[in-house]
Structures are given as structure tokens and as C-alpha cells.
mmCIF file of C-alpha atoms and ligand atoms in Angstrom:
data_model
loop_
_atom_site.group_PDB
_atom_site.id
_atom_site.type_symbol
_atom_site.label_atom_id
_atom_site.label_comp_id
_atom_site.label_asym_id
_atom_site.label_seq_id
_atom_site.Cartn_x
_atom_site.Cartn_y
_atom_site.Cartn_z
ATOM 1 C CA MET A 1076 -11.713 -34.781 -9.641
ATOM 2 C CA SER A 1077 -14.844 -32.685 -9.042
ATOM 3 C CA SER A 1078 -14.818 -29.138 -10.346
ATOM 4 C CA PHE A 1079 -14.981 -27.892 -6.716
ATOM 5 C CA LEU A 1080 -11.848 -29.879 -5.793
ATOM 6 C CA SER A 1081 -9.949 -28.849 -8.901
ATOM 7 C CA CYS A 1082 -10.878 -25.199 -8.242
ATOM 8 C CA LEU A 1083 -9.725 -25.518 -4.594
ATOM 9 C CA CYS A 1084 -6.480 -27.184 -5.665
ATOM 10 C CA TYR A 1085 -5.906 -24.462 -8.275
ATOM 11 C CA THR A 1086 -6.368 -21.755 -5.608
ATOM 12 C CA ILE A 1087 -4.140 -23.506 -3.056
ATOM 13 C CA CYS A 1088 -1.406 -24.216 -5.588
ATOM 14 C CA MET A 1089 -1.288 -20.655 -6.898
ATOM 15 C CA THR A 1090 1.604 -18.465 -5.852
ATOM 16 C CA LYS A 1091 0.941 -15.147 -4.148
ATOM 17 C CA GLN A 1092 2.013 -13.381 -7.337
ATOM 18 C CA GLN A 1093 -0.532 -15.383 -9.351
ATOM 19 C CA LEU A 1094 -3.253 -14.515 -6.813
ATOM 20 C CA MET A 1095 -2.240 -10.849 -7.071
ATOM 21 C CA ASP A 1096 -2.359 -11.013 -10.885
ATOM 22 C CA ASP A 1097 -5.841 -12.582 -10.681
ATOM 23 C CA LEU A 1098 -6.989 -9.789 -8.368
ATOM 24 C CA LYS A 1099 -5.653 -7.203 -10.809
ATOM 25 C CA ARG A 1100 -7.568 -8.856 -13.665
ATOM 26 C CA GLU A 1101 -10.708 -8.855 -11.488
ATOM 27 C CA ILE A 1102 -10.454 -5.098 -10.796
ATOM 28 C CA ILE A 1103 -10.147 -4.469 -14.527
ATOM 29 C CA SER A 1104 -12.880 -6.887 -15.624
ATOM 30 C CA LYS A 1105 -15.339 -5.586 -12.996
ATOM 31 C CA LYS A 1106 -14.647 -2.054 -14.263
ATOM 32 C CA ILE A 1107 -13.903 -0.785 -10.753
ATOM 33 C CA CYS A 1108 -13.715 3.024 -10.649
ATOM 34 C CA LEU A 1109 -14.378 3.270 -14.378
ATOM 35 C CA ASP A 1110 -14.283 7.057 -14.326
ATOM 36 C CA LEU A 1111 -10.644 7.099 -13.154
ATOM 37 C CA ALA A 1112 -9.801 4.046 -15.280
ATOM 38 C CA ASN A 1113 -10.977 5.838 -18.427
ATOM 39 C CA GLN A 1114 -8.647 8.763 -17.744
ATOM 40 C CA ALA A 1115 -5.614 6.689 -16.698
ATOM 41 C CA THR A 1116 -3.071 4.856 -18.848
ATOM 42 C CA GLN A 1117 -3.217 1.705 -16.751
ATOM 43 C CA LEU A 1118 -3.990 0.177 -13.364
ATOM 44 C CA VAL A 1119 -1.072 0.355 -10.921
ATOM 45 C CA MET A 1120 -1.400 -2.702 -8.701
ATOM 46 C CA GLY A 1121 1.833 -2.788 -6.719
ATOM 47 C CA ASP A 1122 5.518 -3.598 -6.742
ATOM 48 C CA GLY A 1123 7.897 -5.752 -4.756
ATOM 49 C CA ASN A 1124 7.514 -9.061 -2.998
ATOM 50 C CA PRO A 1125 3.927 -10.312 -2.471
ATOM 51 C CA ASP A 1126 5.336 -12.520 0.294
ATOM 52 C CA ALA A 1127 6.814 -9.550 2.204
ATOM 53 C CA ASP A 1128 6.512 -8.898 5.944
ATOM 54 C CA ILE A 1129 6.112 -5.148 5.382
ATOM 55 C CA VAL A 1130 3.689 -3.394 3.026
ATOM 56 C CA PHE A 1131 3.993 0.339 2.248
ATOM 57 C CA ILE A 1132 0.761 2.023 1.173
ATOM 58 C CA GLY A 1133 0.594 5.417 -0.523
ATOM 59 C CA GLU A 1134 -2.316 7.403 -1.918
ATOM 60 C CA ALA A 1135 -2.603 6.992 -5.685
ATOM 61 C CA PRO A 1136 -0.326 6.817 -8.732
ATOM 62 C CA GLY A 1137 1.039 10.045 -10.192
ATOM 63 C CA LYS A 1138 2.058 10.747 -13.807
ATOM 64 C CA LYS A 1139 5.243 8.648 -13.784
ATOM 65 C CA GLU A 1140 3.505 5.749 -12.010
ATOM 66 C CA ASP A 1141 0.638 5.887 -14.512
ATOM 67 C CA GLY A 1142 3.151 5.731 -17.378
ATOM 68 C CA GLN A 1143 5.255 2.882 -15.976
ATOM 69 C CA GLY A 1144 2.519 0.888 -14.228
ATOM 70 C CA LEU A 1145 4.492 0.841 -10.971
ATOM 71 C CA PRO A 1146 3.932 2.722 -7.686
ATOM 72 C CA PHE A 1147 6.405 5.305 -6.373
ATOM 73 C CA VAL A 1148 8.725 5.645 -9.374
ATOM 74 C CA GLY A 1149 8.780 9.475 -9.498
ATOM 75 C CA ALA A 1150 10.476 11.988 -7.187
ATOM 76 C CA ALA A 1151 8.636 10.711 -4.079
ATOM 77 C CA GLY A 1152 9.611 7.169 -5.080
ATOM 78 C CA LYS A 1153 13.278 8.117 -5.362
ATOM 79 C CA PHE A 1154 13.126 9.517 -1.832
ATOM 80 C CA LEU A 1155 11.278 6.382 -0.671
ATOM 81 C CA ASN A 1156 14.020 4.186 -2.204
ATOM 82 C CA GLU A 1157 16.680 6.220 -0.384
ATOM 83 C CA MET A 1158 14.884 5.792 2.943
ATOM 84 C CA LEU A 1159 14.408 2.064 2.309
ATOM 85 C CA ALA A 1160 18.145 1.746 1.633
ATOM 86 C CA ALA A 1161 18.995 3.741 4.787
ATOM 87 C CA ALA A 1162 16.738 1.354 6.755
ATOM 88 C CA GLU A 1163 18.531 -1.597 5.109
ATOM 89 C CA LEU A 1164 15.404 -2.572 3.203
ATOM 90 C CA ASP A 1165 15.055 -3.110 -0.515
ATOM 91 C CA ARG A 1166 12.049 -2.641 -2.785
ATOM 92 C CA LYS A 1167 12.400 -6.330 -3.690
ATOM 93 C CA ASP A 1168 11.948 -7.340 -0.039
ATOM 94 C CA VAL A 1169 8.848 -5.257 0.723
ATOM 95 C CA TYR A 1170 5.561 -4.704 -1.110
ATOM 96 C CA ILE A 1171 4.505 -1.215 -2.215
ATOM 97 C CA THR A 1172 1.010 -0.210 -3.295
ATOM 98 C CA ASN A 1173 -1.572 2.581 -3.087
ATOM 99 C CA ILE A 1174 -5.120 2.842 -1.821
ATOM 100 C CA VAL A 1175 -6.392 4.036 -5.202
ATOM 101 C CA LYS A 1176 -5.001 2.084 -8.138
ATOM 102 C CA TYR A 1177 -5.584 4.573 -10.988
ATOM 103 C CA ARG A 1178 -4.063 8.031 -11.351
ATOM 104 C CA PRO A 1179 -6.526 10.798 -10.403
ATOM 105 C CA PRO A 1180 -6.515 13.473 -13.141
ATOM 106 C CA ASN A 1181 -3.954 16.261 -12.616
ATOM 107 C CA ASN A 1182 -2.719 14.424 -9.507
ATOM 108 C CA ARG A 1183 -5.657 15.674 -7.445
ATOM 109 C CA ASP A 1184 -6.300 14.042 -4.054
ATOM 110 C CA PRO A 1185 -8.237 10.776 -4.253
ATOM 111 C CA GLU A 1186 -11.914 11.314 -3.417
ATOM 112 C CA PRO A 1187 -13.648 9.464 -0.535
ATOM 113 C CA ALA A 1188 -15.754 7.402 -2.984
ATOM 114 C CA GLU A 1189 -12.609 6.354 -4.889
ATOM 115 C CA LYS A 1190 -10.878 5.271 -1.675
ATOM 116 C CA ARG A 1191 -14.020 3.399 -0.579
ATOM 117 C CA VAL A 1192 -14.378 1.460 -3.816
ATOM 118 C CA PHE A 1193 -10.745 0.288 -3.738
ATOM 119 C CA TRP A 1194 -10.707 -0.530 -0.009
ATOM 120 C CA PRO A 1195 -11.973 -4.167 -0.335
ATOM 121 C CA TYR A 1196 -9.302 -4.815 -2.983
ATOM 122 C CA LEU A 1197 -6.584 -3.365 -0.749
ATOM 123 C CA ILE A 1198 -7.720 -5.683 2.049
ATOM 124 C CA ARG A 1199 -7.683 -8.612 -0.397
ATOM 125 C CA GLN A 1200 -4.119 -7.689 -1.378
ATOM 126 C CA LEU A 1201 -3.198 -7.773 2.324
ATOM 127 C CA GLU A 1202 -4.984 -11.127 2.728
ATOM 128 C CA ILE A 1203 -2.770 -12.522 -0.038
ATOM 129 C CA ILE A 1204 0.433 -11.029 1.408
ATOM 130 C CA GLN A 1205 -0.313 -11.676 5.128
ATOM 131 C CA PRO A 1206 2.133 -8.933 6.248
ATOM 132 C CA LYS A 1207 3.344 -8.398 9.796
ATOM 133 C CA ALA A 1208 3.148 -4.638 9.333
ATOM 134 C CA VAL A 1209 1.563 -2.002 7.110
ATOM 135 C CA VAL A 1210 3.355 1.327 6.827
ATOM 136 C CA THR A 1211 0.990 4.041 5.636
ATOM 137 C CA LEU A 1212 2.450 6.966 3.692
ATOM 138 C CA GLY A 1213 0.418 10.149 4.090
ATOM 139 C CA ARG A 1214 -2.926 10.930 5.637
ATOM 140 C CA HIS A 1215 -5.118 9.285 2.967
ATOM 141 C CA SER A 1216 -3.779 5.822 3.609
ATOM 142 C CA GLY A 1217 -3.153 6.519 7.312
ATOM 143 C CA MET A 1218 -6.770 7.521 7.934
ATOM 144 C CA ALA A 1219 -8.032 4.470 6.046
ATOM 145 C CA PHE A 1220 -6.563 2.300 8.824
ATOM 146 C CA ILE A 1221 -6.641 4.799 11.728
ATOM 147 C CA PRO A 1222 -9.747 7.004 11.320
ATOM 148 C CA ASP A 1223 -8.808 9.346 14.197
ATOM 149 C CA LEU A 1224 -5.254 9.806 12.902
ATOM 150 C CA HIS A 1225 -3.539 13.135 13.552
ATOM 151 C CA ILE A 1226 -0.377 12.676 11.561
ATOM 152 C CA SER A 1227 1.591 15.383 13.426
ATOM 153 C CA ARG A 1228 0.765 13.605 16.710
ATOM 154 C CA ASP A 1229 0.731 9.950 15.658
ATOM 155 C CA HIS A 1230 3.488 9.619 13.031
ATOM 156 C CA GLY A 1231 5.798 6.713 13.796
ATOM 157 C CA ASN A 1232 3.508 5.270 16.512
ATOM 158 C CA ALA A 1233 2.413 1.702 15.827
ATOM 159 C CA ARG A 1234 -1.111 0.362 16.454
ATOM 160 C CA TRP A 1235 -2.673 -3.033 15.825
ATOM 161 C CA ALA A 1236 -5.325 -3.409 13.140
ATOM 162 C CA GLN A 1237 -7.563 -6.410 12.576
ATOM 163 C CA TYR A 1238 -9.859 -7.268 9.649
ATOM 164 C CA HIS A 1239 -11.480 -10.663 10.208
ATOM 165 C CA GLU A 1240 -8.570 -13.168 10.364
ATOM 166 C CA LEU A 1241 -6.024 -10.612 9.252
ATOM 167 C CA LYS A 1242 -4.046 -8.860 11.995
ATOM 168 C CA PHE A 1243 -1.065 -6.573 11.502
ATOM 169 C CA LEU A 1244 0.734 -3.586 12.933
ATOM 170 C CA VAL A 1245 0.010 -0.202 11.328
ATOM 171 C CA ILE A 1246 2.759 2.420 11.389
ATOM 172 C CA PRO A 1247 1.593 5.793 10.043
ATOM 173 C CA LEU A 1248 4.280 7.955 8.417
ATOM 174 C CA TYR A 1249 4.286 11.259 6.571
ATOM 175 C CA HIS A 1250 4.035 11.062 2.793
ATOM 176 C CA PRO A 1251 7.477 11.256 1.090
ATOM 177 C CA ALA A 1252 6.164 13.890 -1.361
ATOM 178 C CA ALA A 1253 5.046 16.133 1.525
ATOM 179 C CA ALA A 1254 8.385 15.726 3.283
ATOM 180 C CA LEU A 1255 10.604 15.980 0.203
ATOM 181 C CA TYR A 1256 10.943 19.763 0.129
ATOM 182 C CA ASN A 1257 10.222 20.534 3.794
ATOM 183 C CA GLY A 1258 13.442 20.250 5.805
ATOM 184 C CA GLY A 1259 11.773 19.598 9.199
ATOM 185 C CA LEU A 1260 9.306 17.015 7.909
ATOM 186 C CA ARG A 1261 12.007 15.392 5.817
ATOM 187 C CA GLN A 1262 14.164 14.702 8.866
ATOM 188 C CA THR A 1263 11.124 13.548 10.889
ATOM 189 C CA LEU A 1264 10.191 11.088 8.135
ATOM 190 C CA ILE A 1265 13.760 9.783 7.845
ATOM 191 C CA ASP A 1266 13.933 9.330 11.635
ATOM 192 C CA ASP A 1267 10.570 7.499 11.674
ATOM 193 C CA PHE A 1268 11.631 5.359 8.738
ATOM 194 C CA LEU A 1269 14.821 4.249 10.446
ATOM 195 C CA LYS A 1270 12.731 3.034 13.410
ATOM 196 C CA VAL A 1271 10.265 0.968 11.353
ATOM 197 C CA THR A 1272 12.011 -2.420 11.545
ATOM 198 C CA LYS A 1273 12.857 -1.958 15.240
ATOM 199 C CA THR A 1274 9.216 -1.042 16.001
ATOM 200 C CA ILE A 1275 8.045 -4.175 14.180
ATOM 201 C CA ASP A 1276 10.559 -6.400 16.005
ATOM 202 C CA GLN A 1277 9.624 -4.903 19.398
ATOM 203 C CA ASN A 1278 5.899 -5.448 18.836
ATOM 204 C CA ILE A 1279 5.990 -8.821 17.137
ATOM 205 C CA ASN A 1280 8.854 -10.898 18.466
HETATM 206 N N1 URA B 18 2.457 9.131 -4.422
HETATM 207 C C1 URA B 18 1.719 8.105 -3.992
HETATM 208 O O1 URA B 18 1.011 8.196 -3.005
HETATM 209 N N2 URA B 18 1.801 6.957 -4.667
HETATM 210 C C2 URA B 18 2.564 6.802 -5.724
HETATM 211 O O2 URA B 18 2.593 5.704 -6.278
HETATM 212 C C3 URA B 18 3.346 7.892 -6.154
HETATM 213 C C4 URA B 18 3.270 9.051 -5.493
#
């Protein structure tokens, strides 16, 4: 077999998890966002099912995520897990990731340049997963897909997004960390969360 054919066969035969692992290795070997990488413990690629219909996208790993190598495992993650359970979803059935894959020092907001440099890799993750819907958590990931997003106006409202062949529904939600200790926002986020699967079914089926 020619090397082209064997390479093609290798790519076609790979599972989505293997493709995701390859992408992770590429980010590390190309030294993407080296400044953040040098200050972080590890790259946090994602968690859950790379064959999921729904992908949740947050901002960047925090201290706990940096330590464990998994997104949303701290206080915001606990709240996210509770909302997933209330919506009859499980972390194992969805995929969870962040725009920026390394922890920004002292949990500062990710900078525009950091979001820009990770954007093509986020799109490549979505190309591997081929989700029906992307649920953005917070304004950083929301505005990456919906530049004119006003979260107080647009939360819970689905829009279509298309990147070349890839087309999916985007549902912008508040960030669980922002809503955790704010009673009004907390209830709004829970209400929006409970509508996610219905919104997807109404728009897709
Ligand atoms: N907040 C995020 O946006 N992502 C995480 O992984 C954890 C907290």
C-alpha cells in the first residue's frame, strides 16, 4: 500500500478519541500558547464522549482543573454536574471543554490573543465530534461564536453557526461560576439548562 493510502486508512480507522488525543499531542508539540503552558501544570483538553451530540464550552481551566487535567471539576463543575443531572444528561454522554486549554495565572480572564490562538483547535475538536449543538458557558465562549452576544438578552436563545462543512446550533448560557452565588442568575441558568435538550429537539428534528 502507498504511504498516502496507509495514512488515509490510519486516519479513517482512528476513533474520535484517538483523533482527539492526536490533536492534544499536536497542541503540545507545536508549543501553542507557550507562555500559559509554562505556567500551567498541564493541558486540559476535554472530558466526556467525543461522539456526543452536545458540547459544553467554558472559558479556561481553573486551579482544580489544572491539577486534575479535566475541565469543570471545581465548584463550578459541581454545579454543572447538578444541572446536567437535572436535565437528565450525564458527563459521560456529553463533551465538555474550554476555549483556552491552559490555566491562566491566578484564574484571570483569558486574553483575546489566547482565545484566538486556541480557536482553530476548538474548531478542530468540533470537527472531530460533529455535535448537533454547542452550549457556551459564559461570555468568553459565547462571544467566540456569537460576536454581538448580550448575555442578559440572548441567554438560552439558540442560533445556527456554520464553519465550512460544520453546522450546529449554539445555545449561549451564563457561566456556572457567575451564577453559583447569585440567586437570580442561578435560577435563570437552571431554567435555561432544563430547556437545552428541548431546544435542540425543536430545532433539529
Ligand atoms: N471555568 C471554566 O470556564 N472552565 C473550567 O474548566 C472550570 C471553570
